[in-house]
Amino acid sequence: MAIEANPALAEHIKSRFPAEFRSGKLVVLNLAVGSEAGRARFYVAVNNDKISSLARPADDSNEFQEVDVEVRTLSSIIAEHGAPAFVKIDVEGLDEVVLHEMFVAGCMPRL
């Protein structure tokens, strides 16, 4: 499963792994993860998508496009899709929220 708030990157994931996506082995959710469900503005950095974030950009040197995205808790996603075998977290400051939601869902990391 891939969770990606940036619509362009969510589409890129699908095109990068077309067989896995078509077969259902890969589910791509175009949404953001947060402490509560709802909708939010996602700021997509036009020239550097690595700095895109739910947090309003403080950096005036980059151009940002505002995108309205769905926000879900990770525990609700896990309840719907099952516990992940592998997790890569890149949520720009919301790491603690994601880890808490994994705990709420009963997913404990294995080392």
CSV table of N, CA, C and O in Angstrom, one decimal:
chain,number,residue,atom,x,y,z
A,1,MET,N,0.8,-1.2,0.0
A,1,MET,CA,0.0,0.0,0.0
A,1,MET,C,0.9,1.2,0.0
A,1,MET,O,1.9,1.3,0.7
A,2,ALA,N,0.5,2.2,-0.8
A,2,ALA,CA,1.2,3.5,-0.8
A,2,ALA,C,0.1,4.6,-0.4
A,2,ALA,O,-1.0,4.6,-1.0
A,3,ILE,N,0.5,5.5,0.5
A,3,ILE,CA,-0.3,6.6,0.8
A,3,ILE,C,0.4,7.8,0.4
A,3,ILE,O,1.5,8.1,0.9
A,4,GLU,N,-0.2,8.6,-0.5
A,4,GLU,CA,0.5,9.8,-1.0
A,4,GLU,C,-0.5,10.9,-1.2
A,4,GLU,O,-1.5,10.8,-1.9
A,5,ALA,N,-0.2,12.1,-0.5
A,5,ALA,CA,-1.1,13.2,-0.6
A,5,ALA,C,-1.0,14.0,-1.9
A,5,ALA,O,-2.0,14.6,-2.3
A,6,ASN,N,0.2,14.0,-2.5
A,6,ASN,CA,0.4,14.7,-3.7
A,6,ASN,C,-0.2,14.0,-4.9
A,6,ASN,O,0.2,12.9,-5.2
A,7,PRO,N,-1.2,14.5,-5.5
A,7,PRO,CA,-1.9,13.8,-6.6
A,7,PRO,C,-1.0,13.4,-7.7
A,7,PRO,O,-1.1,12.2,-8.2
A,8,ALA,N,-0.1,14.2,-8.1
A,8,ALA,CA,0.9,13.8,-9.2
A,8,ALA,C,1.7,12.7,-8.8
A,8,ALA,O,2.0,11.8,-9.6
A,9,LEU,N,2.2,12.6,-7.5
A,9,LEU,CA,3.1,11.5,-7.1
A,9,LEU,C,2.3,10.3,-6.9
A,9,LEU,O,2.8,9.2,-7.2
A,10,ALA,N,1.0,10.4,-6.5
A,10,ALA,CA,0.1,9.2,-6.4
A,10,ALA,C,0.0,8.6,-7.8
A,10,ALA,O,0.0,7.3,-7.9
A,11,GLU,N,-0.2,9.4,-8.8
A,11,GLU,CA,-0.4,8.9,-10.2
A,11,GLU,C,1.0,8.3,-10.6
A,11,GLU,O,1.0,7.3,-11.3
A,12,HIS,N,2.1,8.9,-10.3
A,12,HIS,CA,3.4,8.4,-10.6
A,12,HIS,C,3.6,7.0,-10.0
A,12,HIS,O,4.2,6.1,-10.7
A,13,ILE,N,3.2,6.8,-8.8
A,13,ILE,CA,3.3,5.4,-8.2
A,13,ILE,C,2.6,4.4,-9.0
A,13,ILE,O,3.1,3.3,-9.3
A,14,LYS,N,1.4,4.7,-9.4
A,14,LYS,CA,0.6,3.8,-10.2
A,14,LYS,C,1.3,3.5,-11.5
A,14,LYS,O,1.3,2.3,-12.0
A,15,SER,N,1.8,4.5,-12.2
A,15,SER,CA,2.5,4.3,-13.5
A,15,SER,C,3.8,3.6,-13.3
A,15,SER,O,4.3,2.9,-14.2
A,16,ARG,N,4.5,3.7,-12.1
A,16,ARG,CA,5.8,3.1,-11.9
A,16,ARG,C,5.6,1.6,-11.6
A,16,ARG,O,6.5,0.8,-11.9
A,17,PHE,N,4.4,1.2,-11.1
A,17,PHE,CA,4.2,-0.2,-10.7
A,17,PHE,C,2.8,-0.6,-11.4
A,17,PHE,O,1.9,-1.0,-10.6
A,18,PRO,N,2.7,-0.6,-12.7
A,18,PRO,CA,1.4,-0.8,-13.3
A,18,PRO,C,0.8,-2.2,-13.1
A,18,PRO,O,-0.4,-2.4,-12.9
A,19,ALA,N,1.7,-3.2,-13.2
A,19,ALA,CA,1.2,-4.6,-13.0
A,19,ALA,C,0.7,-4.8,-11.6
A,19,ALA,O,-0.4,-5.4,-11.4
A,20,GLU,N,1.4,-4.3,-10.6
A,20,GLU,CA,1.0,-4.5,-9.2
A,20,GLU,C,-0.3,-3.7,-8.9
A,20,GLU,O,-1.1,-4.2,-8.2
A,21,PHE,N,-0.4,-2.5,-9.5
A,21,PHE,CA,-1.6,-1.7,-9.3
A,21,PHE,C,-2.8,-2.4,-9.9
A,21,PHE,O,-3.8,-2.5,-9.3
A,22,ARG,N,-2.7,-2.8,-11.2
A,22,ARG,CA,-3.8,-3.5,-11.9
A,22,ARG,C,-4.2,-4.8,-11.2
A,22,ARG,O,-5.4,-5.1,-11.2
A,23,SER,N,-3.2,-5.5,-10.7
A,23,SER,CA,-3.6,-6.8,-10.1
A,23,SER,C,-4.1,-6.7,-8.7
A,23,SER,O,-4.6,-7.6,-8.1
A,24,GLY,N,-4.0,-5.5,-8.1
A,24,GLY,CA,-4.5,-5.3,-6.7
A,24,GLY,C,-3.5,-5.5,-5.7
A,24,GLY,O,-3.8,-5.4,-4.5
A,25,LYS,N,-2.3,-5.9,-6.1
A,25,LYS,CA,-1.2,-6.1,-5.1
A,25,LYS,C,-0.7,-4.8,-4.5
A,25,LYS,O,-0.2,-4.8,-3.4
A,26,LEU,N,-0.9,-3.7,-5.3
A,26,LEU,CA,-0.6,-2.4,-4.8
A,26,LEU,C,-1.8,-1.6,-4.7
A,26,LEU,O,-2.5,-1.4,-5.8
A,27,VAL,N,-2.1,-1.0,-3.6
A,27,VAL,CA,-3.2,-0.1,-3.4
A,27,VAL,C,-2.6,1.3,-3.2
A,27,VAL,O,-1.7,1.5,-2.4
A,28,VAL,N,-3.0,2.3,-4.0
A,28,VAL,CA,-2.5,3.6,-3.9
A,28,VAL,C,-3.7,4.5,-3.4
A,28,VAL,O,-4.7,4.6,-4.0
A,29,LEU,N,-3.5,5.1,-2.2
A,29,LEU,CA,-4.5,6.0,-1.6
A,29,LEU,C,-3.9,7.4,-1.8
A,29,LEU,O,-2.9,7.8,-1.2
A,30,ASN,N,-4.6,8.3,-2.5
A,30,ASN,CA,-4.3,9.7,-2.7
A,30,ASN,C,-4.9,10.5,-1.6
A,30,ASN,O,-6.0,11.0,-1.7
A,31,LEU,N,-4.3,10.5,-0.4
A,31,LEU,CA,-4.8,11.2,0.7
A,31,LEU,C,-3.6,11.5,1.7
A,31,LEU,O,-2.5,11.0,1.5
A,32,ALA,N,-3.9,12.3,2.7
A,32,ALA,CA,-2.9,12.6,3.8
A,32,ALA,C,-3.3,11.8,5.0
A,32,ALA,O,-4.5,11.5,5.2
A,33,VAL,N,-2.4,11.6,5.9
A,33,VAL,CA,-2.6,10.9,7.2
A,33,VAL,C,-2.5,12.0,8.2
A,33,VAL,O,-1.6,12.9,8.2
A,34,GLY,N,-3.5,12.0,9.2
A,34,GLY,CA,-3.5,13.0,10.2
A,34,GLY,C,-4.0,12.4,11.5
A,34,GLY,O,-4.4,11.3,11.6
A,35,SER,N,-4.2,13.3,12.5
A,35,SER,CA,-4.7,12.9,13.8
A,35,SER,C,-6.2,12.7,13.8
A,35,SER,O,-6.8,12.1,14.7
A,36,GLU,N,-6.9,13.3,12.8
A,36,GLU,CA,-8.3,13.1,12.7
A,36,GLU,C,-8.7,13.2,11.2
A,36,GLU,O,-8.0,13.8,10.4
A,37,ALA,N,-9.8,12.6,10.9
A,37,ALA,CA,-10.3,12.5,9.5
A,37,ALA,C,-10.9,13.9,9.1
A,37,ALA,O,-11.4,14.6,10.0
A,38,GLY,N,-10.9,14.2,7.8
A,38,GLY,CA,-11.5,15.4,7.3
A,38,GLY,C,-10.8,15.7,6.0
A,38,GLY,O,-10.5,14.9,5.2
A,39,ARG,N,-10.7,17.0,5.8
A,39,ARG,CA,-10.1,17.5,4.5
A,39,ARG,C,-9.1,18.6,5.0
A,39,ARG,O,-9.2,19.2,6.0
A,40,ALA,N,-8.1,18.8,4.1
A,40,ALA,CA,-7.0,19.8,4.5
A,40,ALA,C,-6.4,20.3,3.2
A,40,ALA,O,-6.5,19.7,2.1
A,41,ARG,N,-5.8,21.5,3.4
A,41,ARG,CA,-4.9,22.0,2.3
A,41,ARG,C,-3.6,21.3,2.3
A,41,ARG,O,-3.0,21.2,3.4
A,42,PHE,N,-3.1,20.9,1.2
A,42,PHE,CA,-1.8,20.3,1.0
A,42,PHE,C,-1.0,21.2,0.1
A,42,PHE,O,-1.5,21.6,-1.0
A,43,TYR,N,0.1,21.6,0.5
A,43,TYR,CA,0.9,22.6,-0.2
A,43,TYR,C,2.0,21.8,-1.0
A,43,TYR,O,2.9,21.3,-0.5
A,44,VAL,N,1.8,21.8,-2.3
A,44,VAL,CA,2.7,21.1,-3.3
A,44,VAL,C,3.7,22.1,-3.8
A,44,VAL,O,3.4,23.1,-4.4
A,45,ALA,N,5.0,21.8,-3.5
A,45,ALA,CA,6.1,22.7,-4.0
A,45,ALA,C,6.2,22.4,-5.5
A,45,ALA,O,6.5,21.3,-5.9
A,46,VAL,N,6.1,23.4,-6.3
A,46,VAL,CA,6.1,23.3,-7.7
A,46,VAL,C,7.4,22.8,-8.2
A,46,VAL,O,7.4,21.9,-9.1
A,47,ASN,N,8.5,23.3,-7.7
A,47,ASN,CA,9.8,22.9,-8.2
A,47,ASN,C,10.6,21.9,-7.4
A,47,ASN,O,11.7,21.5,-7.8
A,48,ASN,N,10.0,21.5,-6.3
A,48,ASN,CA,10.7,20.5,-5.4
A,48,ASN,C,9.6,19.8,-4.5
A,48,ASN,O,9.4,20.2,-3.4
A,49,ASP,N,9.1,18.7,-5.1
A,49,ASP,CA,8.0,18.1,-4.4
A,49,ASP,C,8.4,17.4,-3.1
A,49,ASP,O,7.5,17.1,-2.3
A,50,LYS,N,9.7,17.4,-2.8
A,50,LYS,CA,10.2,16.8,-1.5
A,50,LYS,C,9.8,17.7,-0.3
A,50,LYS,O,9.8,17.2,0.8
A,51,ILE,N,9.5,18.9,-0.6
A,51,ILE,CA,9.2,19.8,0.6
A,51,ILE,C,7.7,20.1,0.6
A,51,ILE,O,7.3,21.0,1.3
A,52,SER,N,6.9,19.4,-0.1
A,52,SER,CA,5.4,19.5,0.0
A,52,SER,C,5.0,19.1,1.4
A,52,SER,O,5.6,18.2,2.0
A,53,SER,N,3.9,19.7,1.9
A,53,SER,CA,3.5,19.4,3.2
A,53,SER,C,2.1,19.9,3.5
A,53,SER,O,1.5,20.8,2.8
A,54,LEU,N,1.5,19.4,4.6
A,54,LEU,CA,0.2,19.9,5.1
A,54,LEU,C,0.5,21.2,5.8
A,54,LEU,O,-0.5,22.0,6.0
A,55,ALA,N,1.7,21.4,6.3
A,55,ALA,CA,2.0,22.7,7.0
A,55,ALA,C,2.2,23.8,6.0
A,55,ALA,O,2.8,23.7,5.0
A,56,ARG,N,1.6,25.0,6.3
A,56,ARG,CA,1.8,26.1,5.5
A,56,ARG,C,3.2,26.5,5.3
A,56,ARG,O,4.0,26.6,6.4
A,57,PRO,N,3.7,26.6,4.1
A,57,PRO,CA,5.2,26.9,3.9
A,57,PRO,C,5.6,28.2,4.5
A,57,PRO,O,5.0,29.2,4.3
A,58,ALA,N,6.7,28.2,5.1
A,58,ALA,CA,7.3,29.4,5.6
A,58,ALA,C,8.3,30.0,4.6
A,58,ALA,O,8.7,31.1,4.7
A,59,ASP,N,8.7,29.1,3.7
A,59,ASP,CA,9.7,29.4,2.7
A,59,ASP,C,9.1,30.2,1.5
A,59,ASP,O,8.4,29.6,0.7
A,60,ASP,N,9.4,31.5,1.4
A,60,ASP,CA,8.8,32.3,0.3
A,60,ASP,C,9.6,32.1,-1.0
A,60,ASP,O,9.2,32.6,-2.0
A,61,SER,N,10.7,31.4,-1.0
A,61,SER,CA,11.6,31.3,-2.2
A,61,SER,C,11.0,30.2,-3.1
A,61,SER,O,11.5,30.1,-4.3
A,62,ASN,N,10.1,29.4,-2.7
A,62,ASN,CA,9.5,28.4,-3.5
A,62,ASN,C,8.0,28.7,-3.9
A,62,ASN,O,7.3,29.3,-3.1
A,63,GLU,N,7.6,28.3,-5.0
A,63,GLU,CA,6.2,28.4,-5.4
A,63,GLU,C,5.4,27.2,-5.0
A,63,GLU,O,5.9,26.0,-5.2
A,64,PHE,N,4.3,27.4,-4.3
A,64,PHE,CA,3.5,26.3,-3.9
A,64,PHE,C,2.1,26.3,-4.5
A,64,PHE,O,1.5,27.4,-4.7
A,65,GLN,N,1.6,25.2,-4.8
A,65,GLN,CA,0.2,25.0,-5.3
A,65,GLN,C,-0.6,24.4,-4.2
A,65,GLN,O,-0.2,23.4,-3.6
A,66,GLU,N,-1.7,25.0,-3.8
A,66,GLU,CA,-2.6,24.4,-2.8
A,66,GLU,C,-3.5,23.4,-3.4
A,66,GLU,O,-4.2,23.7,-4.4
A,67,VAL,N,-3.6,22.2,-2.8
A,67,VAL,CA,-4.5,21.2,-3.2
A,67,VAL,C,-5.3,20.7,-2.0
A,67,VAL,O,-4.8,20.5,-0.9
A,68,ASP,N,-6.6,20.6,-2.3
A,68,ASP,CA,-7.5,20.1,-1.2
A,68,ASP,C,-7.4,18.5,-1.2
A,68,ASP,O,-7.6,17.9,-2.2
A,69,VAL,N,-7.1,18.0,0.0
A,69,VAL,CA,-6.9,16.5,0.1
A,69,VAL,C,-7.8,16.0,1.2
A,69,VAL,O,-8.1,16.6,2.2
A,70,GLU,N,-8.1,14.7,1.0
A,70,GLU,CA,-8.8,14.0,2.1
A,70,GLU,C,-7.7,13.6,3.2
A,70,GLU,O,-6.6,13.3,2.8
A,71,VAL,N,-8.1,13.7,4.4
A,71,VAL,CA,-7.2,13.3,5.5
A,71,VAL,C,-7.9,12.1,6.3
A,71,VAL,O,-9.1,12.2,6.6
A,72,ARG,N,-7.1,11.1,6.6
A,72,ARG,CA,-7.6,10.0,7.3
A,72,ARG,C,-6.6,9.6,8.4
A,72,ARG,O,-5.4,9.9,8.3
A,73,THR,N,-7.1,9.0,9.5
A,73,THR,CA,-6.2,8.5,10.5
A,73,THR,C,-5.6,7.2,9.9
A,73,THR,O,-6.3,6.4,9.2
A,74,LEU,N,-4.4,6.9,10.3
A,74,LEU,CA,-3.7,5.7,9.9
A,74,LEU,C,-4.4,4.5,10.5
A,74,LEU,O,-4.6,3.4,9.8
A,75,SER,N,-5.0,4.6,11.7
A,75,SER,CA,-5.7,3.5,12.3
A,75,SER,C,-6.9,3.1,11.5
A,75,SER,O,-7.2,1.9,11.4
A,76,SER,N,-7.6,4.1,10.9
A,76,SER,CA,-8.8,3.7,10.1
A,76,SER,C,-8.4,3.1,8.8
A,76,SER,O,-9.1,2.2,8.3
A,77,ILE,N,-7.2,3.5,8.2
A,77,ILE,CA,-6.7,2.8,7.0
A,77,ILE,C,-6.3,1.4,7.3
A,77,ILE,O,-6.6,0.5,6.5
A,78,ILE,N,-5.6,1.2,8.4
A,78,ILE,CA,-5.2,-0.2,8.8
A,78,ILE,C,-6.5,-1.0,9.1
A,78,ILE,O,-6.5,-2.2,8.7
A,79,ALA,N,-7.5,-0.5,9.7
A,79,ALA,CA,-8.7,-1.2,9.9
A,79,ALA,C,-9.4,-1.7,8.6
A,79,ALA,O,-9.9,-2.8,8.5
A,80,GLU,N,-9.3,-0.8,7.6
A,80,GLU,CA,-9.9,-1.2,6.3
A,80,GLU,C,-9.0,-2.1,5.5
A,80,GLU,O,-9.5,-3.0,4.8
A,81,HIS,N,-7.7,-1.9,5.5
A,81,HIS,CA,-6.8,-2.6,4.6
A,81,HIS,C,-5.9,-3.7,5.2
A,81,HIS,O,-5.2,-4.4,4.6
A,82,GLY,N,-5.9,-3.7,6.6
A,82,GLY,CA,-5.0,-4.6,7.3
A,82,GLY,C,-3.7,-4.0,7.7
A,82,GLY,O,-3.3,-3.0,7.2
A,83,ALA,N,-3.0,-4.7,8.6
A,83,ALA,CA,-1.7,-4.3,9.1
A,83,ALA,C,-0.6,-4.3,8.0
A,83,ALA,O,-0.5,-5.3,7.3
A,84,PRO,N,0.2,-3.3,8.0
A,84,PRO,CA,1.3,-3.3,7.0
A,84,PRO,C,2.4,-4.2,7.4
A,84,PRO,O,2.7,-4.3,8.6
A,85,ALA,N,3.1,-4.8,6.5
A,85,ALA,CA,4.3,-5.6,6.8
A,85,ALA,C,5.5,-4.7,6.8
A,85,ALA,O,6.5,-5.0,7.4
A,86,PHE,N,5.5,-3.5,6.1
A,86,PHE,CA,6.6,-2.6,6.0
A,86,PHE,C,6.0,-1.2,6.0
A,86,PHE,O,5.0,-0.9,5.4
A,87,VAL,N,6.7,-0.3,6.8
A,87,VAL,CA,6.2,1.1,6.8
A,87,VAL,C,7.4,2.0,6.6
A,87,VAL,O,8.4,1.9,7.2
A,88,LYS,N,7.2,2.9,5.7
A,88,LYS,CA,8.2,4.0,5.4
A,88,LYS,C,7.4,5.3,5.7
A,88,LYS,O,6.4,5.6,5.1
A,89,ILE,N,7.9,6.1,6.7
A,89,ILE,CA,7.2,7.3,7.1
A,89,ILE,C,7.9,8.5,6.6
A,89,ILE,O,9.1,8.7,6.9
A,90,ASP,N,7.2,9.3,5.9
A,90,ASP,CA,7.7,10.6,5.4
A,90,ASP,C,6.6,11.6,5.4
A,90,ASP,O,5.9,11.8,4.4
A,91,VAL,N,6.3,12.1,6.6
A,91,VAL,CA,5.1,13.0,6.8
A,91,VAL,C,5.4,14.4,7.3
A,91,VAL,O,4.5,15.0,7.8
A,92,GLU,N,6.7,14.8,7.2
A,92,GLU,CA,7.0,16.2,7.5
A,92,GLU,C,6.5,16.7,8.8
A,92,GLU,O,5.6,17.5,8.8
A,93,GLY,N,6.9,16.1,9.9
A,93,GLY,CA,6.6,16.6,11.2
A,93,GLY,C,5.4,15.9,11.9
A,93,GLY,O,5.1,16.2,13.0
A,94,LEU,N,4.8,15.0,11.2
A,94,LEU,CA,3.7,14.2,11.8
A,94,LEU,C,4.0,12.8,12.2
A,94,LEU,O,3.2,12.0,12.4
A,95,ASP,N,5.3,12.5,12.3
A,95,ASP,CA,5.8,11.2,12.6
A,95,ASP,C,5.2,10.6,13.9
A,95,ASP,O,4.8,9.5,13.9
A,96,GLU,N,5.1,11.5,14.9
A,96,GLU,CA,4.5,11.0,16.2
A,96,GLU,C,3.1,10.6,16.0
A,96,GLU,O,2.6,9.6,16.6
A,97,VAL,N,2.3,11.4,15.2
A,97,VAL,CA,0.9,11.1,15.0
A,97,VAL,C,0.8,9.7,14.3
A,97,VAL,O,0.0,8.9,14.7
A,98,VAL,N,1.6,9.5,13.3
A,98,VAL,CA,1.6,8.2,12.6
A,98,VAL,C,1.9,7.0,13.5
A,98,VAL,O,1.3,6.0,13.5
A,99,LEU,N,3.0,7.2,14.3
A,99,LEU,CA,3.4,6.1,15.2
A,99,LEU,C,2.3,5.9,16.2
A,99,LEU,O,2.0,4.7,16.5
A,100,HIS,N,1.7,6.9,16.7
A,100,HIS,CA,0.6,6.8,17.7
A,100,HIS,C,-0.6,6.0,17.0
A,100,HIS,O,-1.2,5.1,17.7
A,101,GLU,N,-0.9,6.3,15.8
A,101,GLU,CA,-2.0,5.7,15.1
A,101,GLU,C,-1.7,4.2,14.9
A,101,GLU,O,-2.6,3.4,14.9
A,102,MET,N,-0.5,3.9,14.6
A,102,MET,CA,-0.1,2.5,14.5
A,102,MET,C,-0.3,1.7,15.8
A,102,MET,O,-0.8,0.6,15.8
A,103,PHE,N,0.1,2.4,16.9
A,103,PHE,CA,-0.1,1.8,18.2
A,103,PHE,C,-1.6,1.6,18.5
A,103,PHE,O,-2.1,0.5,18.9
A,104,VAL,N,-2.5,2.6,18.2
A,104,VAL,CA,-3.9,2.5,18.3
A,104,VAL,C,-4.5,1.3,17.5
A,104,VAL,O,-5.3,0.6,18.0
A,105,ALA,N,-3.9,1.1,16.3
A,105,ALA,CA,-4.4,0.0,15.5
A,105,ALA,C,-3.8,-1.3,15.9
A,105,ALA,O,-4.2,-2.4,15.3
A,106,GLY,N,-2.9,-1.3,16.9
A,106,GLY,CA,-2.4,-2.6,17.3
A,106,GLY,C,-1.2,-3.1,16.5
A,106,GLY,O,-0.8,-4.2,16.6
A,107,CYS,N,-0.6,-2.2,15.7
A,107,CYS,CA,0.6,-2.5,14.9
A,107,CYS,C,1.8,-2.1,15.6
A,107,CYS,O,2.1,-0.9,15.8
A,108,MET,N,2.6,-3.1,16.1
A,108,MET,CA,3.8,-2.8,16.8
A,108,MET,C,5.0,-3.2,15.9
A,108,MET,O,5.0,-4.2,15.2
A,109,PRO,N,6.0,-2.3,15.8
A,109,PRO,CA,7.1,-2.6,14.9
A,109,PRO,C,7.9,-3.8,15.4
A,109,PRO,O,8.0,-4.1,16.6
A,110,ARG,N,8.3,-4.6,14.4
A,110,ARG,CA,9.2,-5.7,14.7
A,110,ARG,C,10.6,-5.4,14.2
A,110,ARG,O,10.7,-5.0,13.0
A,111,LEU,N,11.5,-5.6,15.0
A,111,LEU,CA,12.9,-5.3,14.6
A,111,LEU,C,13.7,-6.6,14.2
A,111,LEU,O,13.4,-7.7,14.6
